[in-house]
Coordinates of C-alpha atoms and ligand atoms in Angstrom, one line a residue:
M256 CA 27.6 -4.5 -31.1
D257 CA 28.6 -2.1 -28.3
D258 CA 27.7 -2.8 -24.6
K259 CA 25.0 -0.2 -24.6
T260 CA 23.2 -1.6 -27.6
A261 CA 23.7 -5.2 -26.3
S262 CA 22.2 -4.3 -22.9
K263 CA 19.3 -2.5 -24.6
N264 CA 18.6 -5.5 -26.7
I265 CA 18.8 -7.9 -23.7
S266 CA 16.5 -5.6 -21.8
S267 CA 14.0 -5.4 -24.6
E268 CA 14.3 -9.2 -25.1
G269 CA 13.6 -9.5 -21.3
D270 CA 10.6 -7.2 -21.7
K271 CA 9.3 -9.3 -24.5
L272 CA 9.6 -12.5 -22.5
M273 CA 8.0 -10.8 -19.5
E274 CA 5.1 -9.6 -21.7
E275 CA 4.6 -13.1 -23.1
L276 CA 4.7 -14.6 -19.6
V277 CA 2.1 -12.2 -18.3
Q278 CA -0.2 -12.8 -21.2
T279 CA -0.4 -16.5 -20.3
L280 CA -1.9 -15.6 -16.9
P281 CA -5.6 -15.7 -16.1
Q282 CA -7.3 -12.4 -16.8
E283 CA -10.3 -10.4 -15.6
K284 CA -11.5 -6.8 -16.0
N285 CA -11.1 -4.2 -13.3
W286 CA -13.8 -1.7 -12.3
V287 CA -13.2 0.7 -15.2
G288 CA -12.3 -1.9 -17.9
Y289 CA -8.5 -2.5 -17.6
T290 CA -7.2 -6.0 -17.5
L291 CA -6.1 -7.6 -14.3
Y292 CA -3.7 -10.6 -14.3
Q293 CA -3.7 -13.3 -11.7
Y294 CA -0.3 -14.3 -10.4
Q295 CA 0.2 -16.7 -7.5
G296 CA -3.4 -16.3 -6.4
F297 CA -3.6 -12.5 -6.5
W298 CA -4.9 -10.0 -9.2
Y299 CA -2.7 -7.2 -10.6
P300 CA -2.9 -4.4 -13.2
L301 CA -0.4 -5.1 -16.0
V302 CA 2.4 -2.8 -14.8
A303 CA 2.2 -4.2 -11.3
A304 CA 2.1 -7.8 -12.4
K305 CA 5.3 -7.4 -14.4
A306 CA 7.0 -5.4 -11.7
I307 CA 6.1 -7.9 -8.9
I308 CA 7.5 -10.8 -10.9
S309 CA 10.8 -8.9 -11.5
F310 CA 10.9 -7.9 -7.8
Q311 CA 10.3 -11.5 -6.7
S312 CA 13.0 -12.8 -9.0
H313 CA 15.7 -10.2 -8.5
F314 CA 15.4 -8.2 -5.3
K315 CA 18.3 -8.6 -2.7
A316 CA 17.3 -7.5 0.7
H317 CA 19.6 -5.8 3.2
D318 CA 19.2 -6.5 6.9
T319 CA 18.5 -2.8 7.4
D320 CA 15.7 -2.5 4.8
I321 CA 12.3 -1.4 5.9
F322 CA 9.3 -2.6 3.9
L323 CA 6.0 -0.8 4.2
I324 CA 3.3 -3.1 2.9
T325 CA -0.3 -2.3 2.6
T326 CA -3.5 -3.2 0.8
P327 CA -4.3 -0.2 -1.5
K328 CA -6.1 2.8 0.1
S329 CA -5.3 1.6 3.6
G330 CA -3.2 4.7 4.6
T331 CA 0.0 4.0 2.7
T332 CA 0.6 7.7 2.2
W333 CA 0.2 8.3 5.9
L334 CA 2.5 5.4 6.8
K335 CA 5.1 6.6 4.4
A336 CA 5.1 10.0 6.1
L337 CA 5.3 8.4 9.6
I338 CA 8.1 6.0 8.8
F339 CA 10.1 8.6 6.8
S340 CA 9.8 11.0 9.8
I341 CA 10.8 8.4 12.4
V342 CA 13.9 7.3 10.6
N343 CA 15.1 10.7 9.4
R344 CA 14.1 12.8 12.5
K345 CA 17.7 13.6 13.5
Q346 CA 18.6 14.8 10.0
F347 CA 15.3 16.7 9.5
P348 CA 13.6 18.3 12.5
H349 CA 9.9 18.7 11.9
T350 CA 10.2 22.3 10.9
Q351 CA 12.6 21.4 8.1
S352 CA 11.0 18.1 7.0
P353 CA 11.0 17.3 3.3
L354 CA 7.4 16.4 3.8
L355 CA 6.6 20.1 3.9
T356 CA 7.5 20.4 0.2
T357 CA 7.4 16.8 -1.1
N358 CA 4.6 14.3 -1.4
P359 CA 5.3 11.2 0.7
H360 CA 5.2 9.0 -2.4
D361 CA 8.3 10.9 -3.7
L362 CA 10.2 10.2 -0.4
V363 CA 9.3 6.5 -0.1
P364 CA 9.1 4.8 -3.6
F365 CA 6.7 2.1 -4.5
I366 CA 8.3 -1.2 -5.7
E367 CA 5.6 -1.6 -8.4
V368 CA 5.3 2.0 -9.6
S369 CA 8.7 3.6 -9.2
I370 CA 11.3 0.8 -9.0
Y371 CA 10.5 -2.3 -11.2
S372 CA 8.0 -0.7 -13.6
K373 CA 10.7 0.6 -16.0
N374 CA 13.6 -1.8 -15.4
Q375 CA 13.5 -5.5 -14.4
T376 CA 16.9 -5.3 -12.7
P377 CA 17.2 -1.8 -11.3
D378 CA 20.4 -0.8 -9.5
L379 CA 19.3 -0.4 -5.9
E380 CA 22.9 -0.5 -4.5
N381 CA 25.9 1.8 -4.9
G382 CA 24.4 4.6 -2.9
N383 CA 21.4 5.0 -5.1
F384 CA 19.3 4.5 -1.9
P385 CA 20.7 5.6 1.4
S386 CA 20.5 3.2 4.3
P387 CA 18.1 2.3 5.6
R388 CA 16.3 1.7 2.3
I389 CA 12.6 2.3 2.8
F390 CA 10.3 0.7 0.1
A391 CA 6.6 0.4 -0.2
T392 CA 4.6 -2.3 -1.9
H393 CA 1.3 -4.0 -2.1
T394 CA 2.9 -7.4 -2.7
P395 CA 1.2 -10.3 -0.8
Y396 CA 3.3 -12.2 1.7
G397 CA 3.5 -15.4 -0.3
T398 CA 4.9 -13.6 -3.3
L399 CA 7.7 -11.6 -1.5
P400 CA 11.3 -12.3 -2.7
G401 CA 13.0 -15.1 -0.7
S402 CA 15.8 -12.7 0.4
I403 CA 13.3 -10.5 2.3
L404 CA 12.1 -13.5 4.2
K405 CA 15.6 -14.7 4.9
S406 CA 17.1 -11.3 5.9
N407 CA 16.6 -9.4 9.1
C408 CA 14.8 -6.6 7.4
R409 CA 11.6 -5.3 8.9
I410 CA 8.1 -5.3 7.5
V411 CA 5.4 -2.9 8.6
Y412 CA 2.0 -4.0 7.4
L413 CA -1.0 -1.7 7.4
C414 CA -4.6 -2.6 6.5
R415 CA -8.0 -1.1 7.0
N416 CA -11.5 -2.4 7.6
P417 CA -12.7 -3.8 4.2
L418 CA -15.8 -1.5 3.9
D419 CA -13.8 1.8 4.2
Q420 CA -11.0 0.3 2.1
F421 CA -13.4 -0.7 -0.7
I422 CA -15.1 2.7 -0.8
S423 CA -11.8 4.6 -0.7
D424 CA -10.5 2.4 -3.6
W425 CA -13.7 2.6 -5.6
L426 CA -13.8 6.4 -5.4
Y427 CA -10.0 6.6 -6.2
V428 CA -10.4 4.5 -9.3
V429 CA -13.6 6.0 -10.7
N430 CA -12.5 9.6 -10.0
N431 CA -8.9 9.4 -11.2
F432 CA -8.5 6.8 -13.9
P433 CA -9.6 7.2 -17.5
R434 CA -12.2 4.7 -18.5
N435 CA -11.5 2.1 -21.2
E436 CA -13.7 3.5 -24.0
D437 CA -15.0 0.1 -25.1
F438 CA -16.1 -1.0 -21.7
K439 CA -19.3 -0.3 -19.7
P440 CA -17.9 0.5 -16.3
F441 CA -19.1 -1.5 -13.3
S442 CA -21.7 0.0 -11.0
M443 CA -20.6 0.3 -7.4
E444 CA -22.7 -2.7 -6.5
E445 CA -21.0 -4.8 -9.2
A446 CA -17.6 -3.6 -8.0
F447 CA -18.5 -4.5 -4.5
D448 CA -19.5 -8.0 -5.6
R449 CA -16.1 -8.4 -7.3
F450 CA -14.4 -7.2 -4.2
C451 CA -16.2 -9.8 -2.1
K452 CA -15.2 -12.5 -4.6
G453 CA -11.6 -11.3 -4.5
T454 CA -11.3 -10.1 -8.2
H455 CA -9.9 -6.6 -7.7
A456 CA -6.4 -5.1 -7.9
F457 CA -4.1 -6.7 -5.3
G458 CA -7.1 -8.9 -4.1
P459 CA -8.3 -11.1 -2.6
F460 CA -8.3 -8.6 0.3
W461 CA -9.0 -11.5 2.8
E462 CA -5.9 -13.6 1.9
H463 CA -3.7 -10.5 1.6
V464 CA -4.5 -9.4 5.2
L465 CA -4.5 -12.9 6.6
G466 CA -1.0 -13.7 5.1
Y467 CA 0.6 -10.9 7.0
W468 CA -1.5 -11.4 10.1
K469 CA -0.3 -15.0 10.5
M470 CA 3.3 -13.9 9.9
S471 CA 3.1 -11.2 12.4
L472 CA 2.0 -13.8 15.0
E473 CA 4.7 -16.2 14.0
H474 CA 7.5 -13.6 13.6
P475 CA 6.6 -10.5 15.6
E476 CA 10.2 -9.3 15.5
K477 CA 9.9 -9.2 11.7
V478 CA 6.3 -8.2 10.9
L479 CA 4.4 -5.4 12.7
F480 CA 0.7 -5.6 11.9
L481 CA -1.2 -2.3 12.1
K482 CA -4.7 -1.2 11.4
Y483 CA -5.7 2.2 10.1
E484 CA -8.5 2.5 12.7
D485 CA -6.0 2.0 15.5
L486 CA -3.7 4.6 14.2
K487 CA -6.6 7.0 14.0
E488 CA -7.6 6.2 17.6
D489 CA -4.2 6.7 19.2
I490 CA -1.4 7.9 16.9
A491 CA 1.0 8.7 19.7
S492 CA 1.3 5.2 21.2
N493 CA 1.3 3.6 17.7
L494 CA 4.1 5.9 16.7
K495 CA 6.2 4.8 19.7
T496 CA 5.4 1.2 18.9
L497 CA 6.5 1.8 15.3
A498 CA 9.7 3.5 16.3
D499 CA 10.6 0.7 18.7
F500 CA 9.9 -2.0 16.1
L501 CA 12.0 -0.2 13.5
G502 CA 14.9 0.1 15.9
Y503 CA 14.6 3.9 16.2
P504 CA 13.0 4.3 19.6
F505 CA 12.2 7.7 21.0
S506 CA 14.4 8.7 23.9
E507 CA 13.0 10.0 27.2
E508 CA 14.3 13.4 26.3
E509 CA 12.6 13.3 22.9
I510 CA 9.3 12.3 24.5
R511 CA 9.7 15.2 27.0
Q512 CA 10.4 17.6 24.2
G513 CA 7.2 16.5 22.4
V514 CA 8.8 15.0 19.3
V515 CA 6.1 12.3 19.1
E516 CA 3.4 14.9 19.0
E517 CA 5.3 16.9 16.4
I518 CA 5.6 14.0 14.1
S519 CA 2.0 13.0 14.6
K520 CA 0.9 16.5 13.8
L521 CA 3.2 16.9 10.7
C522 CA 1.9 13.6 9.3
S523 CA -1.8 14.1 10.2
F524 CA -4.4 14.1 7.4
E525 CA -5.2 17.8 8.0
T526 CA -1.5 19.0 7.8
L527 CA -0.5 16.9 4.8
K528 CA -3.7 17.6 2.8
S529 CA -3.3 21.3 3.2
L530 CA 0.3 21.6 2.1
E531 CA 0.8 23.3 -1.3
V532 CA 2.6 20.3 -2.8
N533 CA -0.4 18.1 -2.0
V534 CA -3.0 20.6 -3.0
S535 CA -1.6 21.4 -6.5
G536 CA 1.2 19.0 -7.1
E537 CA 1.0 16.0 -9.5
R538 CA 2.6 12.6 -9.7
P539 CA 5.5 12.4 -12.1
V540 CA 3.7 10.1 -14.5
G541 CA 0.0 9.5 -15.3
R542 CA -1.2 13.1 -14.6
L543 CA -2.6 11.9 -11.2
K544 CA -2.9 14.7 -8.7
N545 CA -1.3 14.4 -5.3
S546 CA -4.6 15.5 -3.8
A547 CA -6.1 12.2 -5.0
F548 CA -4.3 10.6 -1.9
F549 CA -6.1 12.8 0.5
R550 CA -9.9 12.4 0.4
N551 CA -11.5 12.7 3.9
G552 CA -9.4 10.3 6.0
K553 CA -12.3 9.1 8.2
V554 CA -13.2 5.8 9.8
G555 CA -16.7 4.6 9.0
D556 CA -17.3 6.8 5.9
W557 CA -18.6 3.7 4.2
V558 CA -22.0 4.3 5.8
N559 CA -22.5 7.1 3.3
F560 CA -22.2 4.8 0.3
I561 CA -23.0 1.2 1.2
S562 CA -26.3 -0.4 2.1
Q563 CA -26.8 -2.3 5.3
E564 CA -27.4 -5.4 3.2
M565 CA -24.0 -5.1 1.6
A566 CA -22.3 -4.4 4.9
D567 CA -23.9 -7.5 6.4
R568 CA -22.5 -9.5 3.5
M569 CA -19.0 -8.1 4.2
K570 CA -19.4 -8.9 7.9
Q571 CA -20.4 -12.4 7.3
L572 CA -17.5 -12.9 4.8
S573 CA -15.0 -11.4 7.4
E574 CA -16.2 -13.9 10.0
E575 CA -16.0 -16.8 7.6
R576 CA -12.6 -15.9 6.2
Y577 CA -11.0 -15.0 9.5
G578 CA -12.6 -17.8 11.5
D579 CA -10.6 -18.4 14.7
S580 CA -7.4 -16.6 13.4
G581 CA -7.9 -13.9 16.0
L582 CA -8.2 -11.3 13.3
K583 CA -11.2 -9.1 13.4
F584 CA -12.4 -5.7 12.0
D585 CA -15.0 -3.7 13.9
L586 CA -17.7 -3.3 11.3
L587 CA -20.4 -1.3 13.0
D588 CA -24.0 -1.2 11.8
K589 CA -25.2 1.9 9.9
K590 CA -27.4 2.9 12.7
A591 CA -24.8 2.5 15.4
Ligands
A3P1163 P1 -10.2 8.0 2.2 O1 -10.4 7.8 0.7 O2 -11.1 7.1 3.0 O3 -10.3 9.4 2.6 P2 -3.4 5.2 0.5 O4 -2.5 6.2 1.0 O5 -3.1 3.8 0.9 O6 -3.7 5.4 -1.0 O7 -4.8 5.4 1.2 C1 -5.6 6.6 1.0 C2 -6.5 6.8 2.1 O8 -5.8 7.2 3.3 C3 -7.6 7.9 1.8 O9 -8.7 7.5 2.6 C4 -6.9 9.1 2.4 O10 -7.8 10.2 2.6 C5 -6.3 8.5 3.7 N1 -5.2 9.3 4.2 C6 -4.2 9.9 3.5 N2 -3.3 10.5 4.3 C7 -3.8 10.3 5.5 C8 -3.3 10.8 6.8 N3 -2.2 11.5 6.9 N4 -4.0 10.4 7.9 C9 -5.1 9.6 7.8 N5 -5.6 9.2 6.6 C10 -4.9 9.6 5.5

C-alpha cells in the first residue's frame, strides 16, 4: 500500500471513529430540524461537533496567534474585519484593503467551518498561515485546546445582548437554511424557549459568555471581553483598545492622520454591506449568500419581534445566571 492510500485509509478510519464517537453524544433538534450534539455541556451541529473535538485534540497554539471568539450572530463578521485591518494596516492601507473585494469570512477562517471540518489534523504550519495566524471560533472556554490556554496567544471575545442575538440567529437560521423535510419547524416562541433553556447551537448562551467573562477578569492580558453594543456606541475608542491589546497600537502619527476613523469606516456595517462582494457573493460551500451576514446591524431590534413577556423572562434569566459576576446586559423595556 503506498503512503497516499495508507493516509487516506487512516483518515477515513479516523473519520469513522469520530462519527461513532459523536453518535454516542446526547442529541436534540435545532430550530429547523437538524440534530445538535451535546459535547462537554454545549450543543453543536454535527460538523461543528466533529471539528471542535479535532481542534481540541490536535491544535498547537503559537504565542503570536489571535483567536476571535464569539457567540453566533454577535458581530463575528465585523470583528473579523476590524482585527484583520488592525493587524495588516501597514501592508494594506484602507484604500487597498482586501476587505473591499473579499468577504471577511474569507480573510479570517472559522476553525469549525474552514479548518477542521474537512481534516482532523490540518497542516496549519509551514507557511500555510502567515504570522500572526488569526482564527475565529465559537468554541466555549472550557473546551479550548490546552495549548491555547498555556501559550501567550490572545483571545478577543465578542458577545451581544441575548435578545438581539437570539433574533439575529433565528432569522439567519430560518431564512438561510433548508428545512429538514420530515420536521415541523419550531415557531419563534418555541425556539425562544429552547434558547432560554440552553438547547441551541453553541448554547447555553449564558455559560458561553460567563466562561469568557470570568477568564477576562482573571487574565486580562490574555482575554479581551467586548460587547457588540459597546462597539456600536464608540467604535473609535474600542478600536484603540483592541489594537493595544493585540500588540498593534496606533501611533500618535496614525491617530493624527485619521487611521482609526478610516478603519472604523471601512469596517462599518454600511460600508461592508454595500460592497459588491457582500451584495452578490456566496460562501464557497453551502450556497449561503455573503449578504446573509449583513441584516440591519442595529441594537435593540428585538423589540420588533419579541413580546414584553418574553423579554422579561430573558431579563430575569440574565439576572439569575449572572448573579454577582459583574456581567450585565442592558435589556431595555419595549416602551423605553
Ligand atoms: P443583525 O441580524 O441584528 O442585523 P455574525 O457576524 O456573528 O454572524 O453576526 C451577524 C450580525 O452582525 C448581524 O446582526 C449583522 O447585521 C451584524 N453585522 C455584520 N456586520 C456588521 C458591521 N460591520 N457592523 C455592525 N454589525 C454588523
